[in-house]
XYZ file of N, CA, C and O in Angstrom:
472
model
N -13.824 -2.551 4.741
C -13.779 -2.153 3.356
C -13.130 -3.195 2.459
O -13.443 -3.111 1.271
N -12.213 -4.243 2.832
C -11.783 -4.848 1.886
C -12.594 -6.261 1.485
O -12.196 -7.252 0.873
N -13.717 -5.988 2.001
C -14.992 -7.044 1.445
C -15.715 -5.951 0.116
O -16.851 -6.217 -0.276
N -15.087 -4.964 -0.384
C -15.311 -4.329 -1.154
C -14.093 -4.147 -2.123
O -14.385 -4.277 -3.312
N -12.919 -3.898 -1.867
C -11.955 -3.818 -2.807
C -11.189 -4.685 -2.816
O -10.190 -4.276 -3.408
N -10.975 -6.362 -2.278
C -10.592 -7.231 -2.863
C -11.169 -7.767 -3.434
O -10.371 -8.532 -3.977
N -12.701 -8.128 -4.010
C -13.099 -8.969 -5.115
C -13.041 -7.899 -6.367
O -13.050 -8.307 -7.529
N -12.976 -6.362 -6.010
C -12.696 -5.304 -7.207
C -11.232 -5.783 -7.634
O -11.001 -6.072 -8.808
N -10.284 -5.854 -6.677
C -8.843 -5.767 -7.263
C -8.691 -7.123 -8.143
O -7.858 -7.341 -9.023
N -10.036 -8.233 -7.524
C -9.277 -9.554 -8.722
C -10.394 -9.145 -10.106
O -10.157 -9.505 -11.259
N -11.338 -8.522 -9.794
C -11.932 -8.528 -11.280
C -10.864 -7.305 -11.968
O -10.404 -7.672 -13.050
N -10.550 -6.363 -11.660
C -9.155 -5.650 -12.304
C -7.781 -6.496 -12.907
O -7.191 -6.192 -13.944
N -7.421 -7.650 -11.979
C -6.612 -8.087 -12.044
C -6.607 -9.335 -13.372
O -5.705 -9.725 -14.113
N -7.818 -9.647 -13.265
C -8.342 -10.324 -14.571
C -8.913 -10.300 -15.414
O -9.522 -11.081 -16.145
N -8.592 -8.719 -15.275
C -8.998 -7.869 -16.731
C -10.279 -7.126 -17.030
O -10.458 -6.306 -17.930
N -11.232 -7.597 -16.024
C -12.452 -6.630 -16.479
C -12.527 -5.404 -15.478
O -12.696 -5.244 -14.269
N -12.259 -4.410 -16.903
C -12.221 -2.856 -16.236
C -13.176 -1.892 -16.430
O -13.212 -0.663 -16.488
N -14.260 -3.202 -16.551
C -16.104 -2.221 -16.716
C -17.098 -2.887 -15.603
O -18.185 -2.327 -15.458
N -16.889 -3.739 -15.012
C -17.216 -3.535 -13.518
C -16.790 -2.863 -12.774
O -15.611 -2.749 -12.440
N -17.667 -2.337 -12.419
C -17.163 -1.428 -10.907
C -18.165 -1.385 -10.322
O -19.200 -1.115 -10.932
N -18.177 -1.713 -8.542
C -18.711 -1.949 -7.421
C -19.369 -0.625 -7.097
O -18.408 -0.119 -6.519
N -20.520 0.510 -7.040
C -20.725 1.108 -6.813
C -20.243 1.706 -5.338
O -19.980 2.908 -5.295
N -20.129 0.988 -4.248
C -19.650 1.568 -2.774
C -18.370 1.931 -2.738
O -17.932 2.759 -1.939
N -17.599 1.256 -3.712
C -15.843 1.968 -3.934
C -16.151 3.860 -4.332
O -16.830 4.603 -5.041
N -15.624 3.858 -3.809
C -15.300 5.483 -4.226
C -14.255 6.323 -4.181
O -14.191 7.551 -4.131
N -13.293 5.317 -4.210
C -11.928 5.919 -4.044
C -11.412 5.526 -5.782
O -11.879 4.614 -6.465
N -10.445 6.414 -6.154
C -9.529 6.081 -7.400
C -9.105 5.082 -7.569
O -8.778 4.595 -6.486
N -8.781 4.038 -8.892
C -8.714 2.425 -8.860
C -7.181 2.469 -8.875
O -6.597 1.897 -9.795
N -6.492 3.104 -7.924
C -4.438 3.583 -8.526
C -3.965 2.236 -7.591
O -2.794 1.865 -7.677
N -4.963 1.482 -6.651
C -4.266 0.654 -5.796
C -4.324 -0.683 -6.134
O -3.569 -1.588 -5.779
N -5.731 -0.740 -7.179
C -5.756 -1.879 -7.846
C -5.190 -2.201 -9.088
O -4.924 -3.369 -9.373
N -5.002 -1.339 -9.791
C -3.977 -1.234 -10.630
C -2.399 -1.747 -10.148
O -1.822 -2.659 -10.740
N -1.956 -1.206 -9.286
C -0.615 -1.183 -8.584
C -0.491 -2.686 -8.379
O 0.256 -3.520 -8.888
N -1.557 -2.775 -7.381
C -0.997 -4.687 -7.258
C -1.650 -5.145 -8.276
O -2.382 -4.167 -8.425
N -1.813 -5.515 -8.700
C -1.606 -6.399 -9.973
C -0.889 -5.923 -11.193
O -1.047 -6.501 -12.268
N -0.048 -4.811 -11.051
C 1.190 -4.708 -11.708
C 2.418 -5.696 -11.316
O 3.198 -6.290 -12.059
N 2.296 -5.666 -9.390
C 3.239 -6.480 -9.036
C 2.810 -7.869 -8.873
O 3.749 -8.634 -9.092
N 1.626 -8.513 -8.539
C 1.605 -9.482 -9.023
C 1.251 -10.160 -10.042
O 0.825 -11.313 -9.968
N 1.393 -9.499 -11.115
C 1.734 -9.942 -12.564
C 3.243 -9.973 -12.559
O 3.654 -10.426 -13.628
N 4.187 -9.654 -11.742
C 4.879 -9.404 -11.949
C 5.827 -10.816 -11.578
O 6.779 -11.284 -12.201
N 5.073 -11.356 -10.127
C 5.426 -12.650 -9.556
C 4.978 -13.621 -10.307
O 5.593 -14.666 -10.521
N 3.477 -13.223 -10.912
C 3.410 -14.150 -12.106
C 4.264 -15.040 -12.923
O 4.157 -16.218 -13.263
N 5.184 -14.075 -13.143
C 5.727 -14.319 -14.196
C 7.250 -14.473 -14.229
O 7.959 -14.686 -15.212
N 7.620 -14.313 -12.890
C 8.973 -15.184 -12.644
C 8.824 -16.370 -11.936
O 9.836 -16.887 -11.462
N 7.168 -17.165 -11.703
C 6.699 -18.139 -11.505
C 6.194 -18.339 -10.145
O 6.069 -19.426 -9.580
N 5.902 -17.128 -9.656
C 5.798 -17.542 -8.370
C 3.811 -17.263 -8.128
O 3.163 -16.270 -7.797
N 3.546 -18.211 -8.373
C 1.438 -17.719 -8.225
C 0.920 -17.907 -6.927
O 1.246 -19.026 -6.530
N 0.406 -17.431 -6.291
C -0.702 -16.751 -5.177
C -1.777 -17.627 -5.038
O -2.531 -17.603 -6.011
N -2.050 -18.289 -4.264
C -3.380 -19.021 -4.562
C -4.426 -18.297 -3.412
O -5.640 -18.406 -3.585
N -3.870 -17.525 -2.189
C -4.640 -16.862 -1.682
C -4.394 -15.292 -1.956
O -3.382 -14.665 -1.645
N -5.408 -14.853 -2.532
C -5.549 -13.346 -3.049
C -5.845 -12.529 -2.109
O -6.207 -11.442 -2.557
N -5.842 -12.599 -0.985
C -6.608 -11.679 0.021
C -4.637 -11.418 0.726
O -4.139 -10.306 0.899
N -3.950 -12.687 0.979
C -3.074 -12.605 1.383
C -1.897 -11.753 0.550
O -1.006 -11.107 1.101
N -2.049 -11.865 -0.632
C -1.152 -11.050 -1.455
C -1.530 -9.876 -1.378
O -0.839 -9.134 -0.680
N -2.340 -9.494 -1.832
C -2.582 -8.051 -1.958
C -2.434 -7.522 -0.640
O -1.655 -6.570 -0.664
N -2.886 -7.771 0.522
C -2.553 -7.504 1.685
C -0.701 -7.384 2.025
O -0.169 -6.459 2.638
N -0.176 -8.282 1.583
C 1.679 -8.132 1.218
C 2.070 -7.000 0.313
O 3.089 -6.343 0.527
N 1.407 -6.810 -0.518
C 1.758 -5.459 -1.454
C 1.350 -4.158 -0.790
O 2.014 -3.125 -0.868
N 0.193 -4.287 -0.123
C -0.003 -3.198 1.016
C 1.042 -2.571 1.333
O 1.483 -1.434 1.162
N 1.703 -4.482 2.340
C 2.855 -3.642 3.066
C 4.143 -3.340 2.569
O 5.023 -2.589 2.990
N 4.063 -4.149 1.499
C 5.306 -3.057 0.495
C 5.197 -1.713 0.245
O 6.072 -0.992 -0.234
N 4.093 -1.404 0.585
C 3.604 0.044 -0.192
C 3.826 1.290 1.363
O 4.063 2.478 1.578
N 3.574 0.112 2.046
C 4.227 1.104 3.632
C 5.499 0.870 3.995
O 5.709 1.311 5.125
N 6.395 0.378 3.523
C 7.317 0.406 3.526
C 8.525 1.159 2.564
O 9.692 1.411 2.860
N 7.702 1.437 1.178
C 7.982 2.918 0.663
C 7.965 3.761 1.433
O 8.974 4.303 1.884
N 6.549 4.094 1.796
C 5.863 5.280 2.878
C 7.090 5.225 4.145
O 7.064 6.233 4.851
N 7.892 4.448 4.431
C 8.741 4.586 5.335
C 9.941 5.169 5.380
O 10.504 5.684 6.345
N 10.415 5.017 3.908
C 11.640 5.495 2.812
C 11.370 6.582 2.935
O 11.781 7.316 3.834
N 10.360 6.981 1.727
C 10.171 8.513 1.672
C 10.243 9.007 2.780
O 11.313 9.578 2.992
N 9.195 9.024 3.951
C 9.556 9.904 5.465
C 10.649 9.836 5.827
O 11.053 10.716 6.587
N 11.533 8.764 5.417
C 12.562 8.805 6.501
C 13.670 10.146 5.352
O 14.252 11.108 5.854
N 13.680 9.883 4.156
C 14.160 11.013 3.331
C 13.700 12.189 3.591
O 14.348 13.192 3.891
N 12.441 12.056 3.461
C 11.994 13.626 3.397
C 12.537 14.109 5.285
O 13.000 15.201 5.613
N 12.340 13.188 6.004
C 13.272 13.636 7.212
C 14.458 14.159 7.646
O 14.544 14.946 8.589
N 15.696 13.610 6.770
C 16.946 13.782 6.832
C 17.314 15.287 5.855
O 18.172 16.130 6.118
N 16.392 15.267 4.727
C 16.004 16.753 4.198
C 15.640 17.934 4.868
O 16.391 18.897 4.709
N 14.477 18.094 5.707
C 14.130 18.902 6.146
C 15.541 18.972 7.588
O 16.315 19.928 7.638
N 15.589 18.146 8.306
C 16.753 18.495 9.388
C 18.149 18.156 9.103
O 19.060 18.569 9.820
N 18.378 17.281 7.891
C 20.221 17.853 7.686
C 20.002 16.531 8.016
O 19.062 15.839 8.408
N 21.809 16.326 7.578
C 22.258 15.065 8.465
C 22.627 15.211 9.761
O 23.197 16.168 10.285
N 22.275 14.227 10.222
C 22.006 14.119 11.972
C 22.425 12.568 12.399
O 22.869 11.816 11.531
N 22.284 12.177 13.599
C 23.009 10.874 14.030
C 21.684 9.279 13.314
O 20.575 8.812 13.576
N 22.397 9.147 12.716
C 21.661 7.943 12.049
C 20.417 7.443 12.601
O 19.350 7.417 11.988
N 20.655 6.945 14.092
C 20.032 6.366 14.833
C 18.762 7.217 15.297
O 17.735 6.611 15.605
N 18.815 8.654 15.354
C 17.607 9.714 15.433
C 16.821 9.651 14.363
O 15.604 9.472 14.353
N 17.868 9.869 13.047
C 17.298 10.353 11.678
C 16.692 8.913 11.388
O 16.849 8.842 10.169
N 16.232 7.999 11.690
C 15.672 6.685 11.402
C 14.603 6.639 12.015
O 13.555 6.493 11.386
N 14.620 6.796 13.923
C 13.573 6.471 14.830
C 12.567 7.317 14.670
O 11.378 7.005 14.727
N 13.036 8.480 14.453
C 11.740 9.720 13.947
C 10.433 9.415 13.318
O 9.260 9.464 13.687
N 11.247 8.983 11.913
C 9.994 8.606 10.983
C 9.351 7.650 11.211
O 8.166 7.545 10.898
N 10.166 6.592 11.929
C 9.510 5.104 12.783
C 8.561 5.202 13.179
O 7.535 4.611 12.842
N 8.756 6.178 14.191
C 7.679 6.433 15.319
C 6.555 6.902 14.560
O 5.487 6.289 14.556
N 6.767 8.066 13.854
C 5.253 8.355 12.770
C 4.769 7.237 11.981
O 3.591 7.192 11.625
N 5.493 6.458 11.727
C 5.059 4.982 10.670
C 4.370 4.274 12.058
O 3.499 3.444 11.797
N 4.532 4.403 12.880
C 3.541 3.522 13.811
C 2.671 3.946 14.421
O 2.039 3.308 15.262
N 2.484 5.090 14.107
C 1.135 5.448 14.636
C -0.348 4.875 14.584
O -0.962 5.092 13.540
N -0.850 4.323 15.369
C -2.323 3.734 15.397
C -3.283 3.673 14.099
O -3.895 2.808 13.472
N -3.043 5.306 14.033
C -4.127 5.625 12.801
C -3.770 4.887 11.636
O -4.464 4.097 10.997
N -2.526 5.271 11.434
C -1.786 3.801 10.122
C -1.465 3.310 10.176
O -1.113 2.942 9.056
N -0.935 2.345 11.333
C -0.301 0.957 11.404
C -1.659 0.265 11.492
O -1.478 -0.946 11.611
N -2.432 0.460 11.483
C -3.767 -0.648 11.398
C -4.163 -0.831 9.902
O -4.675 -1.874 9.494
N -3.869 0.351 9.030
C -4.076 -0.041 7.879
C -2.718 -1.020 7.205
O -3.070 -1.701 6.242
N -1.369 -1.144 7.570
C -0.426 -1.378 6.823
C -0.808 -2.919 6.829
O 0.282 -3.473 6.683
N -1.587 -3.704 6.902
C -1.594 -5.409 7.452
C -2.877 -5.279 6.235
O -2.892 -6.291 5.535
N -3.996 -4.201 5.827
C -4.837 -4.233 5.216
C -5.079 -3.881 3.540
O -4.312 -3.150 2.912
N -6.193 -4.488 2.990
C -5.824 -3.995 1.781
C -6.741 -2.753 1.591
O -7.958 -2.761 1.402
N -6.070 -1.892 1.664
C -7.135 -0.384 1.382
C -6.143 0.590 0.843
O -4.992 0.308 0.508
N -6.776 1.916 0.787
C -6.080 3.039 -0.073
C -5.170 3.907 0.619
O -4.305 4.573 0.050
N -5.435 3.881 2.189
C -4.676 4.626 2.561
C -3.084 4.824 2.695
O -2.610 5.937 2.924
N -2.373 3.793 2.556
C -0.923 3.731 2.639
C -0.320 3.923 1.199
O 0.652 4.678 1.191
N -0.757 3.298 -0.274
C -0.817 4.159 -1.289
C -0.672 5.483 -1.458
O 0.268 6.110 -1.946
N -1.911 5.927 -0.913
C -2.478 6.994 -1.463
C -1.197 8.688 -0.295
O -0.865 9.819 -0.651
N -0.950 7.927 0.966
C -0.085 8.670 1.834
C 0.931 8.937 1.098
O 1.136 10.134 0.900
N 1.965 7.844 0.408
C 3.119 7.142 -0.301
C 3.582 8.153 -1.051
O 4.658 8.743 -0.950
N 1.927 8.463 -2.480
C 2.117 8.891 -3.937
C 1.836 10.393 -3.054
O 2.524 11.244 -3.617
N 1.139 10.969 -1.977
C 0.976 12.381 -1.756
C 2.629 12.709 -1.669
O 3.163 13.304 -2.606
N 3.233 12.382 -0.755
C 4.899 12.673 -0.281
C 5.882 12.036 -1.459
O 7.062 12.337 -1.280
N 5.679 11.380 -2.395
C 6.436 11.383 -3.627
C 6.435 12.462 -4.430
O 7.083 12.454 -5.477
């Protein structure tokens, strides 16, 4: 899929927001997102010359929220508990197959997990 939503995220990213790729069919909240943040590197000077590689890095910023939140919404639902439990828990769900294959990729799913549990 991201032979589909990385040449979407740079025509977003450079402003044209009346193309759209007919096979996308997911909400544009991820292409929006990175190129909030890298406008953001933009502009404390730091520029990207490979785009596949960045956005793929903002991914994994975005699972690494997804790691926060679980690990909160963890320590919520069971209390405080011994650090070292209340951490490995959510770990272990952050590595699960089904989504640790997406966290290296640029797609919707680690977003879209992120903003459900926010």
């Amino acid at each position: 899929d991201e032979i589909f939503h990385i040449p979407q995220a740079r025509l977003i990213c450079a402003g044209d927001f009346v193309t759209w790729d007919a096979k996308i069919t997911t909400f544009p909240g991820l292409y929006y997102a990175s190129c909030t943040i890298a406008s953001v590197f933009n502009q404390i000077g730091y520029s990207f010359t490979n785009f596949p590689v960045l956005v793929r890095a903002i991914n994994f910023l975005f699972a690494l929220v997804l790691l926060t939140v679980a690990t909160v919404y963890w320590n919520r639902i069971h209390g405080k508990c011994n650090i070292t439990f209340a951490s490995i828990v959510p770990s272990i769900a952050f590595c699960l197959p089904i989504s640790l294959f997406y966290y290296g990729l640029f797609y919707t799913d680690t977003l879209s997990t992120a903003s459900v549990l926010l």
